[in-house]
């Protein structure tokens, strides 16, 4: 009957062919029929109910939505007939989402079946839990299933299901699965006679052991002896569990995985037995196959690869590691693509072991060949990965050359990754930096589109940091730029390098200043805006380097296409540079446009990018080795921060400085933020100008409104911490300056600055600190604070010092805010509303309605109001969702009573904040400060 | 925690003949995964491996998380049997798990064909649950599985 219906449906679908509409029509007719049966007066018998539920399921699996029948399916669960129950459970496993009403009914049926002692019904119930695995089910059954699992009279097939059902619940809700007596009994299932039970239990134990290694430690010796019995058995011993002459391959794999949760066994007997197992597995790989079927070799090799994973995981037996490597080496030339792929993949991890690194390297020619001949891109990808992993100083030139030549034809999908790898290897193993520069320029030539910013920033950093390569770099980029069509990335690198070091090749008449300029400018009009902006900076650098081309460059800057460029950035640069070149004296030009100082040493941003692309695990090894070797990569002059040159416009981007770390505030305004007038200010006396506020300091400032201690500012050099206390109108603040470098700060001068408006209202007193801050040291400064009258602005803390010969200038807002002088006031509801009414003058009330910027959490809100300084008054507002507070602001001259009310609207994710105080400015300021906190 | 994320049987036209999910996906994600698997698997031939990493599928999964999956697949006539697992999982073990499963289906349905899977979908789910549960391999013995299936059949 059922089959007939399906046949009809299916046939009609086939007949109707492309007509989606006809299909839908046919389905809708059937759905209407089923709906009428379910709604009909006559109660349906179990068989009919099953039939219709099954039809619904079929229609759903054809891809149509089903919005009824759930109740009928749940009814089927309580049937005593297997077929009806099975369809009911299937419908629920496939279609039910956590609909709370139904879940209760479903759980009830499951409970009955679990208690039924009928293994078939128990199995159905367990499979349903394992499929749905919801939290509600975990709550209901996580306590019960362990009992089923370890009970003496439970059937084997039920044990299998129970073990995996428990595993599913542990995965979704580990907190609900209580560890207990059952855990030790579960471990002993590894000894069970029934290999199916062992197979299921091993999965459960592996997952539990990953999270609770101590508790499941005894599983190691049991797993080893089980494995030993399997690998030494004759191919017929295990009967049902022998697959194409391989004894229990899946169970062997699982046991070997379980062992990878642990270090090598400590007990020498266990350890010896395990080593024997692993040797046996390796030996079997050398034996002639017992069957020509691919199933035989696959099953055998599944075990072999897992054994190799364990050997690599232990990384303690040189003999086994080298044997594994040799075995994989054979696979590298196997006719099965799968095996070549897996061997490359597995060798990648072997390459990072000190015991097998050399053995892996012997296969370099085969791997390079794979790069050239494999048809499957994923195999070539693995070959690239392996070359990268086996690369060291001895073979770097060969590997980099091969990767570069592969890049010419590589699939687009993996080009960027190869570019990153080449860039990293070239830098890491560069003995000769001319080789490095050549390699990167080749990269740009071959795959310019795939050379990301990180790569070309890095080559510039390295050239700037190493004076022995600067002349070569200038010469090489100059030659590369001669090509009629060169990639824009090359123009960027070329522009930057010639701007810095063009003078080193200017003596050669073939690359005279004018020729250099004309060469660069011939590319100008083909480039995008950011590159043109960079080139303009190169030009102004040329004005300084080569006075003889100044008129030519001025003409270019003066042309309409520059001075009136539609792009604001380009126009501004042209205007400023032109003015700079006319106004400034040679000395000032030389100072402003001096060569870039070396970049501080830090992790390569290219490596960071590769990690991001590939996930952390794949590149960790490299990172570690990179750390030790970084010394000889970028050794040289004492590192100094980059943006300290007064006008460092050609800096490609602040990103160069580091990942996420905010650069120290530049001493001069960047060209986009200041007009010509400001520039002149900078030139007249650059050291005495207060730096603009450090980026991010606004955020930190807001964080201190409701708290008194923490880190106020941090960059690569300096950390500023605060600790403060306030009482009435007085306060004391401890400022801690930490030198994060290993070099002294000299002339270290923090200054507190109050604006003219602030000065009469806030008194700050402090003593100067020692002008020398040793590397790694912290100095402390105490500020005594007196609030004379209410105030709005915050004082600014400016810090100036010299570091490694460069001038540093940092400014941050000091979080001394009006609310710090709050004294909380407790009052009853009646008093509160009386005072509230008294402050009803429109100037006294300030209200702000704003969107929540943080999750609306009651406890957090309460903590913030208390941190703000006012009392939090409970049971005052008739609406318990609202918050009210009261307090007095103490100043030397007066005291100001303040009331506040905060009304959250969860639905709209909005707040309304109302402040009432006797002084308008105070209401205003407190409202601003507090609004920013939610 | 490595385990099977889903099992999918598709025909060459991309029609799903079985989908069993072992982790939470919403309907849109499932649909995208089904389409993605079809797109990557059907273009591969005998010179390719039976493994393919699938990149960037569902919006609500972070790309990073998804890169940790791979599809192990094998083609039988017009049907692709696909198992999605974590990248660290044992490729060959799952490749043979597919074959083991297909041999059981073949035995149970006496020369299984695509239409058997369509019309007997509820039986196919039973076979899957006997052999794979909670994303793990539950039973590998063909004899035991078939014995159990015949026992259940006798209850119908």
PDB file of C-alpha atoms in Angstrom, chain A residues 6-7 10 54 57-58 61 82-83 86-87 90 120 127 130-132 157 160-161 164 167-168 171 194 196 199 203 207 210-211 240-241 243-244 250 253-254 257 295 298-299 301-302 305-306 337-338 341-342 375-376 378-379 382 612-613, chain B residues 1-3 15 17 20 22 24 44-51 53 64 67 74 88-93 95-97 99-100 103 115 118-122 125-126 129-130 133-134 136-144 151-152 155-156:
ATOM      1  CA  UNK A   6       5.243   6.250  -3.216  1.00  0.00           C
ATOM      2  CA  UNK A   7       5.451   4.594  -6.563  1.00  0.00           C
ATOM      3  CA  UNK A  10       7.246   9.174  -7.780  1.00  0.00           C
ATOM      4  CA  UNK A  54       4.727   7.971   6.782  1.00  0.00           C
ATOM      5  CA  UNK A  57       7.415  12.125   6.059  1.00  0.00           C
ATOM      6  CA  UNK A  58       7.866  11.101   2.450  1.00  0.00           C
ATOM      7  CA  UNK A  61      11.779  14.342   2.337  1.00  0.00           C
ATOM      8  CA  UNK A  82       7.178  -2.105  16.113  1.00  0.00           C
ATOM      9  CA  UNK A  83       6.356  -0.661  12.683  1.00  0.00           C
ATOM     10  CA  UNK A  86       9.367   3.053  14.327  1.00  0.00           C
ATOM     11  CA  UNK A  87       7.579   5.461  11.973  1.00  0.00           C
ATOM     12  CA  UNK A  90      11.519   8.429  12.657  1.00  0.00           C
ATOM     13  CA  UNK A 120      13.841  -3.435  20.229  1.00  0.00           C
ATOM     14  CA  UNK A 127      18.303   6.085  18.725  1.00  0.00           C
ATOM     15  CA  UNK A 130      20.878  10.098  20.010  1.00  0.00           C
ATOM     16  CA  UNK A 131      19.395  11.764  16.929  1.00  0.00           C
ATOM     17  CA  UNK A 132      17.630  14.676  18.615  1.00  0.00           C
ATOM     18  CA  UNK A 157      22.876  -4.202  21.023  1.00  0.00           C
ATOM     19  CA  UNK A 160      26.008  -0.235  21.959  1.00  0.00           C
ATOM     20  CA  UNK A 161      23.176   2.224  21.501  1.00  0.00           C
ATOM     21  CA  UNK A 164      26.654   6.311  21.862  1.00  0.00           C
ATOM     22  CA  UNK A 167      28.109  10.275  24.054  1.00  0.00           C
ATOM     23  CA  UNK A 168      25.660  12.456  22.137  1.00  0.00           C
ATOM     24  CA  UNK A 171      28.593  16.424  23.564  1.00  0.00           C
ATOM     25  CA  UNK A 194      31.253  -8.423  21.873  1.00  0.00           C
ATOM     26  CA  UNK A 196      30.413  -4.202  18.591  1.00  0.00           C
ATOM     27  CA  UNK A 199      33.524  -0.361  19.135  1.00  0.00           C
ATOM     28  CA  UNK A 203      34.101   6.206  21.045  1.00  0.00           C
ATOM     29  CA  UNK A 207      35.457  11.621  24.138  1.00  0.00           C
ATOM     30  CA  UNK A 210      39.680  14.032  26.195  1.00  0.00           C
ATOM     31  CA  UNK A 211      37.890  16.071  28.848  1.00  0.00           C
ATOM     32  CA  UNK A 240      32.316 -11.184  11.642  1.00  0.00           C
ATOM     33  CA  UNK A 241      34.705  -8.387  12.407  1.00  0.00           C
ATOM     34  CA  UNK A 243      36.837  -7.015   6.751  1.00  0.00           C
ATOM     35  CA  UNK A 244      38.577  -8.106   3.562  1.00  0.00           C
ATOM     36  CA  UNK A 250      37.564   0.337  12.542  1.00  0.00           C
ATOM     37  CA  UNK A 253      41.544   2.855  14.419  1.00  0.00           C
ATOM     38  CA  UNK A 254      39.367   3.877  17.348  1.00  0.00           C
ATOM     39  CA  UNK A 257      42.752   7.321  18.557  1.00  0.00           C
ATOM     40  CA  UNK A 295      38.937  -2.563   0.249  1.00  0.00           C
ATOM     41  CA  UNK A 298      42.238   0.703   2.346  1.00  0.00           C
ATOM     42  CA  UNK A 299      41.287  -1.051   5.562  1.00  0.00           C
ATOM     43  CA  UNK A 301      46.150   1.445   5.515  1.00  0.00           C
ATOM     44  CA  UNK A 302      43.449   3.083   7.616  1.00  0.00           C
ATOM     45  CA  UNK A 305      47.880   5.830   9.075  1.00  0.00           C
ATOM     46  CA  UNK A 306      46.290   5.900  12.508  1.00  0.00           C
ATOM     47  CA  UNK A 337      45.883   9.034  -5.587  1.00  0.00           C
ATOM     48  CA  UNK A 338      44.330   8.669  -2.150  1.00  0.00           C
ATOM     49  CA  UNK A 341      47.557  12.488  -0.831  1.00  0.00           C
ATOM     50  CA  UNK A 342      47.487  10.957   2.640  1.00  0.00           C
ATOM     51  CA  UNK A 375      46.089  16.223 -11.445  1.00  0.00           C
ATOM     52  CA  UNK A 376      44.122  16.850  -8.272  1.00  0.00           C
ATOM     53  CA  UNK A 378      44.197  19.169  -3.361  1.00  0.00           C
ATOM     54  CA  UNK A 379      47.147  16.825  -3.794  1.00  0.00           C
ATOM     55  CA  UNK A 382      49.444  19.055   0.153  1.00  0.00           C
ATOM     56  CA  UNK A 612      44.501  33.196   9.991  1.00  0.00           C
ATOM     57  CA  UNK A 613      44.045  31.470   6.669  1.00  0.00           C
TER      58      UNK A 613
ATOM     59  CA  UNK B   1      35.942  16.060  19.440  1.00  0.00           C
ATOM     60  CA  UNK B   2      35.926  14.504  15.997  1.00  0.00           C
ATOM     61  CA  UNK B   3      32.862  12.793  14.685  1.00  0.00           C
ATOM     62  CA  UNK B  15      18.594  14.976  -5.573  1.00  0.00           C
ATOM     63  CA  UNK B  17      18.261  10.344  -1.323  1.00  0.00           C
ATOM     64  CA  UNK B  20      21.289  12.215   8.307  1.00  0.00           C
ATOM     65  CA  UNK B  22      24.713  14.633  13.524  1.00  0.00           C
ATOM     66  CA  UNK B  24      22.706  21.202  14.708  1.00  0.00           C
ATOM     67  CA  UNK B  44      35.751  15.086  -9.531  1.00  0.00           C
ATOM     68  CA  UNK B  45      36.898  12.025 -11.454  1.00  0.00           C
ATOM     69  CA  UNK B  46      38.872   8.841 -10.890  1.00  0.00           C
ATOM     70  CA  UNK B  47      42.189  10.705 -10.894  1.00  0.00           C
ATOM     71  CA  UNK B  48      41.046  12.700  -7.876  1.00  0.00           C
ATOM     72  CA  UNK B  49      41.135  11.593  -4.281  1.00  0.00           C
ATOM     73  CA  UNK B  50      37.973  10.527  -2.514  1.00  0.00           C
ATOM     74  CA  UNK B  51      38.406  13.388  -0.063  1.00  0.00           C
ATOM     75  CA  UNK B  53      37.730  19.886   1.989  1.00  0.00           C
ATOM     76  CA  UNK B  64      37.158  28.872  10.309  1.00  0.00           C
ATOM     77  CA  UNK B  67      37.376  24.611   7.151  1.00  0.00           C
ATOM     78  CA  UNK B  74      32.501   7.345  -3.039  1.00  0.00           C
ATOM     79  CA  UNK B  88      41.713  15.246  11.573  1.00  0.00           C
ATOM     80  CA  UNK B  89      39.575  12.179  11.096  1.00  0.00           C
ATOM     81  CA  UNK B  90      40.836   9.016   9.441  1.00  0.00           C
ATOM     82  CA  UNK B  91      39.992   9.260   5.726  1.00  0.00           C
ATOM     83  CA  UNK B  92      40.375   5.624   4.777  1.00  0.00           C
ATOM     84  CA  UNK B  93      38.415   4.351   7.769  1.00  0.00           C
ATOM     85  CA  UNK B  95      35.900   5.566   3.026  1.00  0.00           C
ATOM     86  CA  UNK B  96      35.616   1.899   3.910  1.00  0.00           C
ATOM     87  CA  UNK B  97      32.754   2.595   6.325  1.00  0.00           C
ATOM     88  CA  UNK B  99      31.621   0.684   1.393  1.00  0.00           C
ATOM     89  CA  UNK B 100      30.651  -1.481   4.344  1.00  0.00           C
ATOM     90  CA  UNK B 103      27.432  -3.769   0.992  1.00  0.00           C
ATOM     91  CA  UNK B 115      14.580   3.540  -6.191  1.00  0.00           C
ATOM     92  CA  UNK B 118      13.500   6.325  -2.362  1.00  0.00           C
ATOM     93  CA  UNK B 119      10.627   3.980  -1.591  1.00  0.00           C
ATOM     94  CA  UNK B 120      12.093   2.292   1.450  1.00  0.00           C
ATOM     95  CA  UNK B 121      13.496   5.441   2.992  1.00  0.00           C
ATOM     96  CA  UNK B 122      12.256   4.443   6.459  1.00  0.00           C
ATOM     97  CA  UNK B 125      17.193   5.123   8.190  1.00  0.00           C
ATOM     98  CA  UNK B 126      17.047   1.944  10.258  1.00  0.00           C
ATOM     99  CA  UNK B 129      21.095   3.828  12.772  1.00  0.00           C
ATOM    100  CA  UNK B 130      22.332   0.270  13.157  1.00  0.00           C
ATOM    101  CA  UNK B 133      24.866   6.500  15.765  1.00  0.00           C
ATOM    102  CA  UNK B 134      25.513   9.904  17.289  1.00  0.00           C
ATOM    103  CA  UNK B 136      30.103   7.451  15.455  1.00  0.00           C
ATOM    104  CA  UNK B 137      30.559   4.050  13.911  1.00  0.00           C
ATOM    105  CA  UNK B 138      28.268   1.810  15.954  1.00  0.00           C
ATOM    106  CA  UNK B 139      28.505  -1.623  14.383  1.00  0.00           C
ATOM    107  CA  UNK B 140      30.816  -2.850  11.631  1.00  0.00           C
ATOM    108  CA  UNK B 141      29.959  -6.516  11.378  1.00  0.00           C
ATOM    109  CA  UNK B 142      27.787  -7.062   8.303  1.00  0.00           C
ATOM    110  CA  UNK B 143      26.553 -10.365   9.721  1.00  0.00           C
ATOM    111  CA  UNK B 144      25.359  -8.763  12.954  1.00  0.00           C
ATOM    112  CA  UNK B 151      14.773  -9.645  13.046  1.00  0.00           C
ATOM    113  CA  UNK B 152      13.196  -6.184  12.803  1.00  0.00           C
ATOM    114  CA  UNK B 155       8.195  -7.695  13.381  1.00  0.00           C
ATOM    115  CA  UNK B 156       6.526  -5.849  10.509  1.00  0.00           C
TER     116      UNK B 156
END
